[in-house]
Amino acid sequence: MAHDDDGTLGVWCKTMCYTFSRAEIGETTSLACWRTELQRLSGIEPSAQHLCWIFWCDALDMPLKVGTEVRADGGHSVEELLPVLGALAESHAELARRTRGPFRSCLLLLKRGESATKCLTFLFRILQHWVQASRLDAQKVEAARASGVVPVQRFEQSAESHFSQLARSQTEPGIGVDNQPAAGDALPLADICFTAAVVREALHWFKREHFQWVDSPPCEHCGIRTLRLKGVDLPAASEALHAAERVEVYECPTDERGCGALVRFPRYNDALFLLTESRRGRCGEWAQAFALALCACSVPRVRLVFDFEDHIWTEFWSESRETWIHADPCEEALDQPHLYSCGWGKALSWVIAIEVGLRTCHLEDRSRVYVPRAHWPAMEERQARTAGDIDAASGLLRMLATLSGGKQYYSETALAAEEHASESEGSTLEPGQHLQPRQSGAPAWIASRGENGPAIAKR
């Protein structure tokens, strides 16, 4: 899978990884001949091959490095060329010398042109979200618990009470069940478990008591709330301290209503700071902070889930159903995977889930879970437009998992969950009929994003 000390070399192309031994490398005398061999394996003509080095090192904050495209070999033999290929990766040799953690590398073969550009953009988009997920590590979880900001005992007591009522309602006629908060209605009685009951309580607390949605921040000087976005700035040192990668800059009106001040709104990615101090933001901040809150509640496995149409939420593992369950803190939504397609009217393409707190990539393509079966053909067309090539994008997911030492979950899990979601909607309803348009955010902002209901055409 990698260029190791024994001379083996892995070349990823679409969903396949071709491994070459030292003997096989020695039989090929030039890069031109080798490209011909790659054509035989991949079907990509030599003139259309985009070949670059991929390097993963666990010890780096941004562990994946991508080298420049290999364009010509200058007459070198392949064996002579391999060290040159390694040097083409940005700082490859330097990284290998100064990193103490394990590192792995391979070659990536894509079809040159727009498809390669889209595939690499797809790869880095996933990597950015993996970085967010990996920051929710055990140290952050312990700090969140120590802060006392998450009322874990209250959640557990309420969940135990609700869970007991559910059990009694199934065995004793006439026993009522407390249906508050509303998110608890989403899980069928037969499928609910104690973890799901805790998540139900956490959703209610997080949205209604703890976290604040921000379309635009209020003016810190005069308090006016209607500000104009002026632009985006780089973070100051104090903002970068909490992993802000960009800062939205708003301008207070200069008329009689406002004072003309500039207001900075850092988009923080430090989940502990968001959960315990900032307590505000949009979906990115909500999902990271809520995922950390679930971990602080000892929910055993949590994932961040993001779509390529700009929304992010969480999933948790259900012991009783033995699958991942959707939980969106922005909407206080539990087990409603078709909310975005059928409630909001979003035309989804890729939906990717990444398990939190790990220095390896444990991920899954969840697109078919969050899009009803009838809409899969249109979804796949959008996936191809977004990533350039569906097979190549799927291969990149597998490559990330392999290089990092993680795991890629496969479509059988997604299909089972999709079928369960379809069954739970009831045969007399159209898919998503009972699901609401987006609730988080101002109506005009929701409408501008096309998330105000299924009347919005699915393109």
XYZ file of C-alpha atoms in Angstrom:
459
model
C 0.000 0.000 0.000
C 3.001 2.290 0.297
C 6.559 2.817 -0.805
C 8.245 0.942 2.025
C 11.816 0.002 2.852
C 11.365 -3.295 0.986
C 10.729 -1.389 -2.239
C 7.026 -2.137 -2.679
C 4.971 0.646 -4.161
C 1.211 1.164 -4.030
C -0.578 3.035 -6.819
C -4.189 4.024 -6.143
C -6.512 4.398 -9.112
C -10.248 4.767 -8.582
C -11.303 2.003 -6.180
C -8.221 -0.194 -6.725
C -4.740 -0.177 -5.258
C -2.087 -1.824 -7.437
C 0.978 -2.987 -5.507
C 4.322 -3.362 -7.279
C 7.185 -5.355 -5.805
C 10.865 -4.453 -6.166
C 11.228 -7.157 -8.826
C 8.273 -5.804 -10.795
C 9.671 -2.273 -10.556
C 13.063 -3.465 -11.791
C 11.508 -5.068 -14.874
C 10.229 -1.690 -16.071
C 13.027 0.449 -17.463
C 11.474 3.920 -17.699
C 8.580 6.001 -16.527
C 7.204 5.985 -20.081
C 7.095 2.174 -20.034
C 5.626 2.256 -16.565
C 2.853 4.615 -17.706
C 2.020 2.078 -20.407
C 1.669 -0.564 -17.698
C -0.564 1.787 -15.710
C -2.710 2.253 -18.820
C -3.149 -1.517 -19.057
C -4.328 -1.630 -15.436
C -6.397 1.557 -15.284
C -7.518 2.281 -18.834
C -6.144 5.836 -18.594
C -3.912 6.743 -21.522
C -0.369 7.915 -20.606
C -1.000 11.447 -21.912
C -4.062 11.738 -19.629
C -2.447 10.309 -16.461
C -2.159 12.664 -13.480
C 0.309 10.920 -11.159
C 1.278 12.396 -7.788
C 2.715 11.299 -4.453
C 0.462 11.031 -1.380
C 2.142 11.149 2.029
C 0.465 10.565 5.432
C 2.186 11.177 8.780
C 0.267 10.752 12.032
C 2.486 13.235 13.878
C 1.474 16.253 11.748
C -1.496 18.543 12.407
C -2.391 18.312 8.720
C -1.221 14.731 8.141
C -1.849 14.425 4.405
C 0.560 15.918 1.877
C 0.111 15.806 -1.888
C 3.074 16.183 -4.205
C 3.162 17.916 -7.574
C 2.205 16.045 -10.713
C 4.870 13.805 -12.253
C 5.162 14.980 -15.879
C 8.406 13.520 -17.298
C 11.163 11.138 -16.190
C 14.190 12.529 -18.021
C 15.370 9.042 -18.948
C 15.603 7.689 -15.416
C 14.818 4.062 -14.727
C 11.832 3.549 -12.463
C 14.047 2.365 -9.604
C 16.202 5.480 -9.967
C 13.072 7.592 -10.259
C 11.411 6.482 -7.024
C 13.558 8.722 -4.764
C 12.860 11.575 -7.193
C 9.140 10.937 -6.918
C 9.501 11.054 -3.147
C 11.234 14.411 -3.343
C 8.414 15.777 -5.504
C 6.083 15.513 -2.527
C 6.280 18.818 -0.669
C 9.032 18.502 1.965
C 8.773 14.701 1.746
C 12.382 14.020 2.730
C 12.361 16.714 5.421
C 9.120 15.395 6.882
C 10.489 11.863 6.986
C 13.570 13.070 8.904
C 11.848 15.243 11.483
C 8.711 13.197 12.187
C 8.836 10.598 14.908
C 5.416 9.128 14.202
C 4.747 6.461 11.583
C 4.347 7.633 8.014
C 2.972 5.993 4.899
C 2.939 6.994 1.252
C 1.694 5.879 -2.140
C 1.178 7.177 -5.654
C -2.235 8.429 -6.760
C -3.316 8.059 -10.380
C -6.134 10.287 -11.641
C -7.368 11.354 -15.046
C -5.707 14.673 -15.864
C -7.764 17.838 -16.215
C -10.935 18.986 -14.508
C -11.616 15.520 -13.108
C -8.266 15.433 -11.256
C -8.821 18.940 -9.882
C -12.275 18.021 -8.588
C -11.034 14.759 -7.049
C -8.216 16.489 -5.167
C -10.617 19.205 -3.972
C -12.925 16.416 -2.762
C -9.986 14.810 -0.930
C -8.992 17.999 0.885
C -12.589 18.826 1.799
C -12.840 15.489 3.598
C -9.453 15.992 5.222
C -10.520 19.383 6.637
C -13.514 17.764 8.324
C -11.340 14.908 9.583
C -9.099 17.494 11.259
C -12.190 18.914 13.004
C -13.279 15.446 14.107
C -9.804 14.408 15.302
C -9.592 17.430 17.611
C -12.383 15.998 19.772
C -9.907 13.694 21.492
C -9.853 12.150 24.970
C -8.132 15.200 26.467
C -10.914 17.488 25.207
C -13.560 15.091 26.505
C -12.018 15.002 29.988
C -11.752 18.805 30.023
C -15.423 19.086 29.022
C -16.437 16.754 31.839
C -14.266 18.618 34.340
C -15.839 21.952 33.365
C -19.243 20.751 34.571
C -20.970 22.665 31.785
C -22.763 19.552 30.486
C -25.459 18.411 32.991
C -24.724 14.723 32.481
C -26.471 13.534 35.643
C -29.635 15.442 34.703
C -29.637 13.831 31.230
C -29.176 10.366 32.683
C -31.920 10.805 35.272
C -34.378 12.151 32.690
C -33.424 9.429 30.232
C -33.862 6.733 32.881
C -37.297 8.097 33.758
C -38.388 8.278 30.132
C -36.919 4.868 29.361
C -38.764 3.334 32.317
C -42.035 4.874 31.162
C -41.510 3.448 27.702
C -40.949 -0.014 29.131
C -44.025 0.232 31.355
C -46.200 1.539 28.512
C -45.499 -1.634 26.556
C -46.503 -3.955 29.403
C -49.149 -2.009 31.365
C -52.167 -0.607 29.491
C -53.086 2.972 30.377
C -49.555 4.061 31.331
C -48.749 7.332 29.592
C -45.357 8.435 28.330
C -43.897 11.892 28.760
C -43.342 13.059 25.180
C -41.174 16.048 25.990
C -38.875 17.019 24.433
C -40.325 16.563 20.955
C -37.194 14.937 19.577
C -38.027 11.795 21.569
C -40.969 11.060 19.267
C -38.593 10.262 16.426
C -37.432 6.890 17.770
C -39.915 3.989 17.700
C -40.506 2.438 21.113
C -38.998 -0.873 20.043
C -35.764 0.743 18.892
C -35.016 3.238 21.664
C -32.096 2.504 23.975
C -30.676 4.311 26.983
C -28.019 6.044 24.848
C -30.701 7.346 22.478
C -32.701 8.627 25.459
C -29.618 10.516 26.721
C -29.046 12.021 23.262
C -32.705 13.069 23.182
C -32.243 14.993 26.439
C -28.951 16.506 25.242
C -30.562 17.786 22.014
C -33.291 19.513 24.008
C -30.796 21.165 26.406
C -28.324 22.173 23.723
C -30.790 23.955 21.455
C -33.209 25.432 23.978
C -30.870 26.314 26.838
C -27.205 26.266 25.967
C -26.198 27.263 22.415
C -27.123 30.315 20.339
C -27.610 30.520 16.576
C -25.868 33.485 14.928
C -26.821 34.756 11.473
C -24.757 37.869 12.157
C -23.375 39.005 15.530
C -24.883 42.027 17.314
C -22.805 45.202 17.519
C -20.640 45.056 20.636
C -20.826 48.850 21.039
C -24.462 49.888 20.482
C -26.240 46.522 20.483
C -27.901 46.851 17.091
C -28.546 43.458 15.494
C -28.840 44.236 11.783
C -25.253 44.315 10.531
C -23.828 44.087 7.026
C -21.152 41.537 6.150
C -18.189 43.565 4.953
C -15.730 40.761 4.237
C -13.560 37.978 5.621
C -10.284 38.495 7.471
C -7.468 36.297 8.743
C -7.650 35.461 12.467
C -5.718 37.460 15.034
C -3.425 35.545 17.388
C -6.077 35.395 20.126
C -8.613 34.060 17.616
C -6.220 31.517 16.102
C -5.608 30.234 19.636
C -9.062 28.646 19.454
C -8.578 27.280 15.918
C -10.347 30.070 14.049
C -9.335 29.729 10.412
C -11.262 32.759 9.169
C -13.093 35.736 10.659
C -16.266 37.309 9.287
C -16.172 41.110 9.598
C -19.495 42.939 9.952
C -20.187 46.678 9.776
C -22.675 48.453 11.999
C -24.839 51.019 10.104
C -23.620 54.624 10.213
C -27.100 56.205 10.202
C -29.070 57.190 13.285
C -29.619 53.519 14.139
C -25.975 52.488 14.489
C -22.460 53.541 15.371
C -20.454 52.432 12.313
C -18.205 50.041 14.279
C -16.681 46.912 12.816
C -17.588 43.642 14.527
C -15.460 40.509 14.176
C -17.073 37.067 14.236
C -14.379 34.344 14.381
C -15.477 30.924 13.077
C -13.913 28.841 15.838
C -13.070 25.142 15.470
C -12.085 24.534 19.099
C -14.994 22.419 20.340
C -14.092 22.836 24.030
C -13.998 26.636 23.732
C -17.268 26.594 21.783
C -18.984 24.346 24.327
C -17.791 26.063 27.505
C -17.224 29.735 26.583
C -18.315 30.951 23.146
C -21.606 28.991 23.020
C -22.678 30.427 19.686
C -22.248 30.016 15.952
C -23.770 28.306 12.961
C -23.985 24.621 12.056
C -20.214 23.990 12.108
C -19.844 25.316 15.642
C -23.061 23.619 16.766
C -22.044 20.190 15.490
C -18.520 20.262 16.957
C -19.662 21.466 20.377
C -22.595 19.047 20.481
C -20.396 16.103 19.484
C -18.085 16.949 22.385
C -21.078 17.198 24.718
C -22.184 13.698 23.664
C -18.695 12.357 24.311
C -18.759 14.001 27.753
C -22.003 12.079 28.366
C -20.092 8.845 27.699
C -21.906 8.170 24.441
C -19.479 5.481 23.254
C -19.166 6.408 19.566
C -19.945 9.726 17.871
C -19.464 10.945 14.308
C -19.491 14.297 12.550
C -21.516 14.146 9.327
C -21.244 16.781 6.625
C -22.791 17.291 3.211
C -21.120 19.042 0.312
C -24.008 21.547 0.238
C -22.844 23.230 3.470
C -24.414 21.625 6.511
C -22.954 19.497 9.302
C -24.534 17.425 12.088
C -23.788 14.337 14.215
C -24.498 10.622 14.445
C -24.183 8.243 17.400
C -24.022 4.472 17.590
C -27.190 2.686 18.742
C -26.557 -0.513 20.661
C -30.110 -1.804 20.175
C -30.341 -1.146 16.438
C -26.640 -1.787 15.810
C -26.360 1.148 13.457
C -25.603 4.870 13.397
C -28.463 7.266 14.237
C -28.842 10.825 12.976
C -28.885 13.669 15.560
C -28.924 17.339 14.459
C -28.560 19.852 17.320
C -29.466 22.847 15.111
C -32.907 21.358 14.464
C -33.279 19.269 17.642
C -33.855 16.413 15.201
C -33.363 12.765 16.115
C -33.433 9.839 13.669
C -34.734 11.866 10.726
C -32.184 11.127 7.969
C -34.467 12.368 5.183
C -34.942 15.735 6.887
C -32.617 17.564 4.484
C -33.791 16.030 1.208
C -37.504 15.868 1.951
C -38.022 18.476 4.680
C -35.618 21.212 3.637
C -35.722 20.438 -0.074
C -31.926 20.167 -0.421
C -30.425 18.601 -3.525
C -27.729 16.570 -1.767
C -24.677 15.080 -3.428
C -22.056 13.628 -1.037
C -22.750 13.010 2.660
C -19.670 11.796 4.559
C -19.442 10.666 8.204
C -16.170 10.722 10.185
C -15.793 9.268 13.681
C -14.558 11.805 16.231
C -11.523 11.765 18.490
C -9.331 9.483 16.380
C -5.956 10.087 14.730
C -6.987 7.658 12.014
C -9.753 8.112 9.427
C -12.816 6.022 10.261
C -15.313 7.191 7.673
C -18.316 6.235 5.587
C -20.184 7.524 2.553
C -23.690 8.094 3.992
C -25.231 9.670 0.892
C -27.715 6.848 0.354
C -28.898 7.051 3.955
C -29.784 10.737 3.725
C -31.329 10.669 0.238
C -34.459 8.556 -0.439
C -33.999 5.713 -2.903
C -36.177 7.376 -5.556
C -33.727 10.305 -5.694
C -30.513 8.266 -5.971
C -30.061 8.671 -9.775
C -30.219 12.484 -9.511
C -27.933 12.368 -6.464
C -25.335 10.340 -8.366
C -25.364 12.873 -11.211
C -24.639 15.619 -8.668
C -21.890 13.485 -7.108
C -20.182 13.121 -10.480
C -20.387 16.878 -11.099
C -18.936 17.578 -7.634
C -16.098 15.032 -7.494
C -15.388 14.501 -11.183
C -15.661 10.714 -10.964
C -17.706 8.725 -8.454
C -15.417 5.690 -8.537
C -12.320 7.867 -8.090
C -13.929 9.702 -5.155
C -14.932 6.404 -3.529
C -11.358 5.200 -4.000
C -10.045 8.330 -2.274
C -12.196 7.499 0.773
C -10.673 4.022 0.850
C -7.168 5.442 0.340
C -7.563 7.875 3.250
C -8.726 5.099 5.551
C -5.883 2.806 4.462
C -3.073 5.363 4.643
C -4.184 6.609 8.053
C -4.606 3.121 9.496
C -8.335 3.654 9.910
C -11.420 1.966 8.500
C -13.929 2.624 5.761
C -17.444 1.375 6.434
C -19.242 0.039 3.386
C -22.524 0.497 1.599
C -24.273 -2.518 3.123
C -24.583 -0.555 6.374
C -25.928 2.456 4.500
C -28.462 0.380 2.581
C -29.759 -1.264 5.748
C -30.170 2.124 7.437
C -31.885 3.582 4.354
C -34.351 0.705 4.276
C -35.056 1.146 8.001
C -35.654 4.880 7.481
C -38.083 4.150 4.642
C -39.980 1.618 6.733
C -40.228 3.937 9.742
C -41.928 6.629 7.644
C -45.015 4.424 7.149
C -46.473 3.075 3.943
C -49.292 5.637 3.772
C -46.963 8.657 3.643
C -44.810 10.021 0.891
C -41.125 9.984 1.960
C -40.476 12.982 4.215
C -44.081 14.212 4.186
C -44.021 14.911 7.927
C -40.593 16.592 7.910
C -40.275 20.349 8.346
C -38.282 22.944 6.387
C -35.182 24.311 8.064
C -35.840 25.962 11.452
C -32.368 27.284 12.366
C -31.575 30.723 10.925
C -33.568 33.728 9.749
C -36.317 33.040 7.148
C -34.627 35.162 4.474
C -31.308 33.391 5.039
C -33.005 29.966 4.867
C -34.804 30.926 1.654
C -31.561 32.183 0.081
C -30.057 28.715 0.615
C -33.060 26.891 -0.838
C -33.774 25.101 2.454
C -37.328 26.308 3.038
C -39.181 23.206 1.921
C -39.640 20.479 -0.670
C -41.317 22.901 -3.089
C -37.758 23.921 -3.965
C -36.924 21.913 -7.110
C -34.451 19.060 -6.672
C -31.929 19.731 -9.394
